Structures are given as structure tokens and as C-alpha cells.
Amino acid sequence: MNKRIKYFSILLLLASLIFLAGCAAQKEVEVAQKKVLPSWYVNPPQTTQTTLYAIGEGEDRDEAVKNALNMMASTLSVSISSQFDSQKVVQEGLLNTHQSTVVSKTQSNVKKIRISSYELIESHKLGFKNHIVLIKSQKQKLFLSLKNELEQKFSLIDSQMKSLPLHHALEQLNIYKKAKNEIGDVPDVLVVMNVLESAYDGKEYLQKIDILNSSYEKLASSITVAITCDAESKNLEAAIREGFSSKGVQVGNGSGNTHFNVVVKSNIQKASSYGFTLARSAIEISIKDSKGSIVASNKLNIVGQSTQGYEVAKESVAMKLDEMIKKEGIGKIIGFDL
């Protein structure tokens, strides 16, 4: 009797194993079927004279589209490489050069250009956190969208330039700086537009860039600052002077709307701790225009220390300020972006 029970138990166990194996095999088949890639992904449409295509993969559809757009930008950079022999590239990005390094730099920058005119034509979820897409962009529509973005960008900059008389010279310099940053990618956008529409040269925008750059340089070279330090701040002057000079601002006497006075005051408390002499410095920096009005200010608390006495501890404060200026820039120190 025990043998029969044992025999049936073995048969039952074997049946269970066969059943489980069958289920596992079925699941494997199902998983394999879920991971079959669609034909449009395996053999995506090729870019034509009028249309760009790109595929992308990501954890979700948004990420997949983003990666596809990056791929499309890469496609544009390849087009640039193939057509560059007949292109003319200017110092900023578009008119005659034979240097392959310029081509390489342009291709790299093109990959960063935002493509807003596109159409999602295929989307497929392969599994958990695995999504694939196919997008396309009509070259003419992409060209027009890039042109529209340029027009909006320069329209805003034109408005900012008209407002310049309302601001003091340092604020004007900051407005110019932000505008220059805004148009930093324009030369590369123009290269893309020229690839999309060969008859387009974008000279009007290059001329605007030249005018903006020359206006910025002219203003920057006309600004002067005079640095006045109280007795406790004399050792800080060299670091502050170097900070302004590194930004192209002249340090010296001047007058008029482009001259500013930098006033530095320090309140230093002497202390000691664990064998160190400390110089606890509360530093106030003010920027005054030609009329004496404060246009920027900042307060810093820096502690210098030394085992060699109080004067060396004060020099430690100057060294720390110098390090801060080199790391963060003089604009951060004076409380006004330069």
C-alpha cells in the first residue's frame, strides 16, 4: 500500500513539473513575442531630399522622442559635413574656411540645436521602461520654424537694446552679455538653415551679431572703476583689481556715466583658537555711479588664520578673497553680474 502511494506521489510530482515547464515555456514565448521589433524600427525610412527621419529609444515615450530628436540633429550634422566643401563659413560659423576643426565644432554644436518642428509617426512599447518611436520632419517646415525662432529671438534683443538708455553702464553691459549668450548658437543654426535651404545665407543675422559684439566691446572698454579701500581693507585691493581686469574692465580714474567707484570697508575682529590667531573680517563692498548712488553692494564674512600672528592672519583673508574671485568671478563678489 505504501509503495502504491509513493508511486502515485512520484507521478503527481512529475506531472506538476511537466505542467510548470510548459507554463514557463509559454511565458518565454510570450515574452519573446512582446520583444519583437517592428519593421519600421529595424529598417527605418531613409532621409530624403524633403524629409528627415529618426528613431529613438527610451524608458518612456518622451525620452524616446528626445533621443530621436538628438539622432535627427546628428543626421543634420552629417549633412553639413557632406555639403561643407561648397559652404562658406564665417568666423562665427558661416562663410569660408578650410579648417576641419571648424567643421567638427559646427557639427558638435548642431547636435545641441532644438528641433521643434517634427511629427511622431510611430510609437511602440516593448516592455517595462522600454519605448521606441519614429519621427519625421519636413525640411521646409523645419527651416521655417528655425527662421521664426530667430526672428523672435532678435525681436526681443532689439527691444532690450532700445531700453539701454534707461540703465547705467554696468547694467547695459549685463544686458549685452545676456544677449550675446542668447545668440551664441545662431551661427550654427544658420548653417543648418543653409543645409535645409541652400539659397539662404542669413547675412542679415550675421550683421546683427557683428553690431552687437562691437557695441559690447566698445562699452566694456569705456567703463572704468576706481577702487577705494579703508585702512583695514588695503590688502584686499590687489585681488579686487585683478578681478575687474580679468573681465576687461579698466581700473583707474575716469568720469561720466561709464565711471564707477568701488568702496571697500572691513571690520576685523582679532581672536585666537587652538594655537591659531584669527582675523574675523566683515567686508562691505559698494559700487557707486558718477552721481554717488549705490548701484550694487555685497557683504562677505571671511576668517583668516595663522600660527604666525595677526598680520599674517589678515593676509590669509586677502588670499581667501582672491581665491573666491578666481573661482566665482568678481560679479559674484560685488553683488552684480559682469
PDB file of N, CA and C in Angstrom, residues 270-327:
ATOM      1  N   LYS A 270      39.990  90.489  16.086  1.00  0.00           N
ATOM      2  CA  LYS A 270      41.101  89.582  16.368  1.00  0.00           C
ATOM      3  C   LYS A 270      40.666  88.545  17.395  1.00  0.00           C
ATOM      4  N   ALA A 271      41.029  87.284  17.165  1.00  0.00           N
ATOM      5  CA  ALA A 271      40.690  86.214  18.101  1.00  0.00           C
ATOM      6  C   ALA A 271      41.755  85.134  18.024  1.00  0.00           C
ATOM      7  N   SER A 272      41.645  84.146  18.889  1.00  0.00           N
ATOM      8  CA  SER A 272      42.593  83.031  18.865  1.00  0.00           C
ATOM      9  C   SER A 272      41.850  81.739  19.167  1.00  0.00           C
ATOM     10  N   SER A 273      42.368  80.635  18.613  1.00  0.00           N
ATOM     11  CA  SER A 273      41.726  79.343  18.819  1.00  0.00           C
ATOM     12  C   SER A 273      42.710  78.229  18.523  1.00  0.00           C
ATOM     13  N   TYR A 274      42.930  77.340  19.511  1.00  0.00           N
ATOM     14  CA  TYR A 274      43.785  76.172  19.347  1.00  0.00           C
ATOM     15  C   TYR A 274      45.166  76.524  18.783  1.00  0.00           C
ATOM     16  N   GLY A 275      45.729  77.601  19.263  1.00  0.00           N
ATOM     17  CA  GLY A 275      47.071  77.983  18.839  1.00  0.00           C
ATOM     18  C   GLY A 275      47.109  78.833  17.586  1.00  0.00           C
ATOM     19  N   PHE A 276      45.945  79.108  16.973  1.00  0.00           N
ATOM     20  CA  PHE A 276      45.878  79.943  15.769  1.00  0.00           C
ATOM     21  C   PHE A 276      45.417  81.353  16.143  1.00  0.00           C
ATOM     22  N   THR A 277      45.998  82.344  15.465  1.00  0.00           N
ATOM     23  CA  THR A 277      45.492  83.704  15.553  1.00  0.00           C
ATOM     24  C   THR A 277      44.483  83.895  14.426  1.00  0.00           C
ATOM     25  N   LEU A 278      43.298  84.394  14.760  1.00  0.00           N
ATOM     26  CA  LEU A 278      42.220  84.551  13.786  1.00  0.00           C
ATOM     27  C   LEU A 278      41.967  86.023  13.480  1.00  0.00           C
ATOM     28  N   ALA A 279      41.601  86.278  12.217  1.00  0.00           N
ATOM     29  CA  ALA A 279      41.174  87.613  11.794  1.00  0.00           C
ATOM     30  C   ALA A 279      39.777  87.458  11.193  1.00  0.00           C
ATOM     31  N   ARG A 280      38.759  87.733  12.021  1.00  0.00           N
ATOM     32  CA  ARG A 280      37.373  87.591  11.565  1.00  0.00           C
ATOM     33  C   ARG A 280      36.969  88.882  10.853  1.00  0.00           C
ATOM     34  N   SER A 281      36.831  88.814   9.530  1.00  0.00           N
ATOM     35  CA  SER A 281      36.612  90.016   8.724  1.00  0.00           C
ATOM     36  C   SER A 281      35.184  90.096   8.187  1.00  0.00           C
ATOM     37  N   ALA A 282      34.517  91.210   8.484  1.00  0.00           N
ATOM     38  CA  ALA A 282      33.220  91.525   7.884  1.00  0.00           C
ATOM     39  C   ALA A 282      33.486  92.587   6.823  1.00  0.00           C
ATOM     40  N   ILE A 283      33.359  92.206   5.550  1.00  0.00           N
ATOM     41  CA  ILE A 283      33.760  93.079   4.439  1.00  0.00           C
ATOM     42  C   ILE A 283      32.522  93.604   3.720  1.00  0.00           C
ATOM     43  N   GLU A 284      32.473  94.910   3.508  1.00  0.00           N
ATOM     44  CA  GLU A 284      31.388  95.536   2.753  1.00  0.00           C
ATOM     45  C   GLU A 284      31.952  96.128   1.463  1.00  0.00           C
ATOM     46  N   ILE A 285      31.336  95.778   0.339  1.00  0.00           N
ATOM     47  CA  ILE A 285      31.764  96.298  -0.963  1.00  0.00           C
ATOM     48  C   ILE A 285      30.574  97.011  -1.607  1.00  0.00           C
ATOM     49  N   SER A 286      30.770  98.277  -1.976  1.00  0.00           N
ATOM     50  CA  SER A 286      29.714  99.067  -2.604  1.00  0.00           C
ATOM     51  C   SER A 286      30.202  99.607  -3.943  1.00  0.00           C
ATOM     52  N   ILE A 287      29.308  99.623  -4.930  1.00  0.00           N
ATOM     53  CA  ILE A 287      29.609 100.193  -6.242  1.00  0.00           C
ATOM     54  C   ILE A 287      28.739 101.438  -6.404  1.00  0.00           C
ATOM     55  N   LYS A 288      29.382 102.603  -6.622  1.00  0.00           N
ATOM     56  CA  LYS A 288      28.652 103.857  -6.776  1.00  0.00           C
ATOM     57  C   LYS A 288      28.854 104.418  -8.179  1.00  0.00           C
ATOM     58  N   ASP A 289      27.774 104.978  -8.739  1.00  0.00           N
ATOM     59  CA  ASP A 289      27.893 105.583 -10.066  1.00  0.00           C
ATOM     60  C   ASP A 289      28.467 106.987  -9.947  1.00  0.00           C
ATOM     61  N   SER A 290      28.526 107.704 -11.055  1.00  0.00           N
ATOM     62  CA  SER A 290      29.145 109.033 -11.079  1.00  0.00           C
ATOM     63  C   SER A 290      28.388 110.050 -10.231  1.00  0.00           C
ATOM     64  N   LYS A 291      27.112 109.730  -9.916  1.00  0.00           N
ATOM     65  CA  LYS A 291      26.312 110.638  -9.083  1.00  0.00           C
ATOM     66  C   LYS A 291      26.371 110.262  -7.603  1.00  0.00           C
ATOM     67  N   GLY A 292      27.101 109.202  -7.290  1.00  0.00           N
ATOM     68  CA  GLY A 292      27.222 108.780  -5.904  1.00  0.00           C
ATOM     69  C   GLY A 292      26.159 107.808  -5.448  1.00  0.00           C
ATOM     70  N   SER A 293      25.278 107.398  -6.340  1.00  0.00           N
ATOM     71  CA  SER A 293      24.227 106.443  -5.984  1.00  0.00           C
ATOM     72  C   SER A 293      24.794 105.027  -5.983  1.00  0.00           C
ATOM     73  N   ILE A 294      24.408 104.224  -4.991  1.00  0.00           N
ATOM     74  CA  ILE A 294      24.872 102.838  -4.913  1.00  0.00           C
ATOM     75  C   ILE A 294      24.083 101.989  -5.910  1.00  0.00           C
ATOM     76  N   VAL A 295      24.790 101.352  -6.830  1.00  0.00           N
ATOM     77  CA  VAL A 295      24.141 100.526  -7.863  1.00  0.00           C
ATOM     78  C   VAL A 295      24.319  99.034  -7.586  1.00  0.00           C
ATOM     79  N   ALA A 296      25.218  98.701  -6.672  1.00  0.00           N
ATOM     80  CA  ALA A 296      25.423  97.296  -6.301  1.00  0.00           C
ATOM     81  C   ALA A 296      26.181  97.249  -4.985  1.00  0.00           C
ATOM     82  N   SER A 297      25.949  96.187  -4.212  1.00  0.00           N
ATOM     83  CA  SER A 297      26.665  96.044  -2.944  1.00  0.00           C
ATOM     84  C   SER A 297      26.631  94.587  -2.501  1.00  0.00           C
ATOM     85  N   ASN A 298      27.552  94.260  -1.616  1.00  0.00           N
ATOM     86  CA  ASN A 298      27.602  92.895  -1.090  1.00  0.00           C
ATOM     87  C   ASN A 298      28.365  92.894   0.229  1.00  0.00           C
ATOM     88  N   LYS A 299      28.072  91.891   1.047  1.00  0.00           N
ATOM     89  CA  LYS A 299      28.774  91.725   2.319  1.00  0.00           C
ATOM     90  C   LYS A 299      29.378  90.319   2.367  1.00  0.00           C
ATOM     91  N   LEU A 300      30.608  90.253   2.822  1.00  0.00           N
ATOM     92  CA  LEU A 300      31.320  88.982   2.922  1.00  0.00           C
ATOM     93  C   LEU A 300      31.866  88.802   4.329  1.00  0.00           C
ATOM     94  N   ASN A 301      31.825  87.583   4.803  1.00  0.00           N
ATOM     95  CA  ASN A 301      32.441  87.246   6.090  1.00  0.00           C
ATOM     96  C   ASN A 301      33.524  86.208   5.837  1.00  0.00           C
ATOM     97  N   ILE A 302      34.772  86.621   6.050  1.00  0.00           N
ATOM     98  CA  ILE A 302      35.914  85.747   5.787  1.00  0.00           C
ATOM     99  C   ILE A 302      36.790  85.685   7.033  1.00  0.00           C
ATOM    100  N   VAL A 303      37.177  84.485   7.403  1.00  0.00           N
ATOM    101  CA  VAL A 303      38.035  84.296   8.582  1.00  0.00           C
ATOM    102  C   VAL A 303      39.414  83.850   8.111  1.00  0.00           C
ATOM    103  N   GLY A 304      40.404  84.657   8.443  1.00  0.00           N
ATOM    104  CA  GLY A 304      41.789  84.288   8.157  1.00  0.00           C
ATOM    105  C   GLY A 304      42.439  83.731   9.407  1.00  0.00           C
ATOM    106  N   GLN A 305      43.402  82.847   9.236  1.00  0.00           N
ATOM    107  CA  GLN A 305      44.065  82.258  10.407  1.00  0.00           C
ATOM    108  C   GLN A 305      45.541  82.045  10.134  1.00  0.00           C
ATOM    109  N   SER A 306      46.315  82.057  11.211  1.00  0.00           N
ATOM    110  CA  SER A 306      47.748  81.842  11.073  1.00  0.00           C
ATOM    111  C   SER A 306      48.357  81.478  12.430  1.00  0.00           C
ATOM    112  N   THR A 307      49.439  80.765  12.389  1.00  0.00           N
ATOM    113  CA  THR A 307      50.204  80.471  13.617  1.00  0.00           C
ATOM    114  C   THR A 307      51.316  81.493  13.782  1.00  0.00           C
ATOM    115  N   GLN A 308      51.404  82.452  12.841  1.00  0.00           N
ATOM    116  CA  GLN A 308      52.498  83.414  12.828  1.00  0.00           C
ATOM    117  C   GLN A 308      52.063  84.828  13.175  1.00  0.00           C
ATOM    118  N   GLY A 309      50.884  84.975  13.753  1.00  0.00           N
ATOM    119  CA  GLY A 309      50.479  86.288  14.212  1.00  0.00           C
ATOM    120  C   GLY A 309      49.328  86.898  13.444  1.00  0.00           C
ATOM    121  N   TYR A 310      48.886  88.055  13.918  1.00  0.00           N
ATOM    122  CA  TYR A 310      47.679  88.714  13.429  1.00  0.00           C
ATOM    123  C   TYR A 310      47.830  89.228  11.999  1.00  0.00           C
ATOM    124  N   GLU A 311      48.969  89.849  11.667  1.00  0.00           N
ATOM    125  CA  GLU A 311      49.161  90.408  10.327  1.00  0.00           C
ATOM    126  C   GLU A 311      49.110  89.327   9.251  1.00  0.00           C
ATOM    127  N   VAL A 312      49.680  88.169   9.560  1.00  0.00           N
ATOM    128  CA  VAL A 312      49.656  87.056   8.605  1.00  0.00           C
ATOM    129  C   VAL A 312      48.229  86.517   8.477  1.00  0.00           C
ATOM    130  N   ALA A 313      47.500  86.537   9.590  1.00  0.00           N
ATOM    131  CA  ALA A 313      46.099  86.095   9.546  1.00  0.00           C
ATOM    132  C   ALA A 313      45.280  87.018   8.641  1.00  0.00           C
ATOM    133  N   LYS A 314      45.566  88.337   8.664  1.00  0.00           N
ATOM    134  CA  LYS A 314      44.871  89.266   7.786  1.00  0.00           C
ATOM    135  C   LYS A 314      45.231  89.017   6.314  1.00  0.00           C
ATOM    136  N   GLU A 315      46.478  88.649   6.074  1.00  0.00           N
ATOM    137  CA  GLU A 315      46.884  88.300   4.708  1.00  0.00           C
ATOM    138  C   GLU A 315      46.157  87.039   4.227  1.00  0.00           C
ATOM    139  N   SER A 316      45.853  86.168   5.171  1.00  0.00           N
ATOM    140  CA  SER A 316      45.091  84.964   4.835  1.00  0.00           C
ATOM    141  C   SER A 316      43.698  85.333   4.324  1.00  0.00           C
ATOM    142  N   VAL A 317      43.115  86.392   4.880  1.00  0.00           N
ATOM    143  CA  VAL A 317      41.817  86.882   4.420  1.00  0.00           C
ATOM    144  C   VAL A 317      41.919  87.314   2.958  1.00  0.00           C
ATOM    145  N   ALA A 318      42.988  88.067   2.648  1.00  0.00           N
ATOM    146  CA  ALA A 318      43.187  88.536   1.276  1.00  0.00           C
ATOM    147  C   ALA A 318      43.366  87.365   0.307  1.00  0.00           C
ATOM    148  N   MET A 319      44.081  86.351   0.743  1.00  0.00           N
ATOM    149  CA  MET A 319      44.296  85.178  -0.110  1.00  0.00           C
ATOM    150  C   MET A 319      42.988  84.435  -0.362  1.00  0.00           C
ATOM    151  N   LYS A 320      42.160  84.320   0.667  1.00  0.00           N
ATOM    152  CA  LYS A 320      40.873  83.645   0.508  1.00  0.00           C
ATOM    153  C   LYS A 320      39.946  84.431  -0.414  1.00  0.00           C
ATOM    154  N   LEU A 321      39.979  85.771  -0.296  1.00  0.00           N
ATOM    155  CA  LEU A 321      39.164  86.605  -1.185  1.00  0.00           C
ATOM    156  C   LEU A 321      39.621  86.424  -2.634  1.00  0.00           C
ATOM    157  N   ASP A 322      40.917  86.394  -2.834  1.00  0.00           N
ATOM    158  CA  ASP A 322      41.467  86.195  -4.176  1.00  0.00           C
ATOM    159  C   ASP A 322      41.008  84.861  -4.759  1.00  0.00           C
ATOM    160  N   GLU A 323      41.012  83.818  -3.945  1.00  0.00           N
ATOM    161  CA  GLU A 323      40.552  82.502  -4.397  1.00  0.00           C
ATOM    162  C   GLU A 323      39.068  82.524  -4.759  1.00  0.00           C
ATOM    163  N   MET A 324      38.271  83.231  -3.951  1.00  0.00           N
ATOM    164  CA  MET A 324      36.830  83.343  -4.219  1.00  0.00           C
ATOM    165  C   MET A 324      36.575  84.047  -5.539  1.00  0.00           C
ATOM    166  N   ILE A 325      37.321  85.130  -5.788  1.00  0.00           N
ATOM    167  CA  ILE A 325      37.127  85.899  -7.027  1.00  0.00           C
ATOM    168  C   ILE A 325      37.493  85.047  -8.240  1.00  0.00           C
ATOM    169  N   LYS A 326      38.591  84.313  -8.143  1.00  0.00           N
ATOM    170  CA  LYS A 326      39.008  83.472  -9.263  1.00  0.00           C
ATOM    171  C   LYS A 326      38.029  82.333  -9.514  1.00  0.00           C
ATOM    172  N   LYS A 327      37.441  81.830  -8.451  1.00  0.00           N
ATOM    173  CA  LYS A 327      36.512  80.708  -8.581  1.00  0.00           C
ATOM    174  C   LYS A 327      35.117  81.152  -9.003  1.00  0.00           C
TER     175      LYS A 327
END
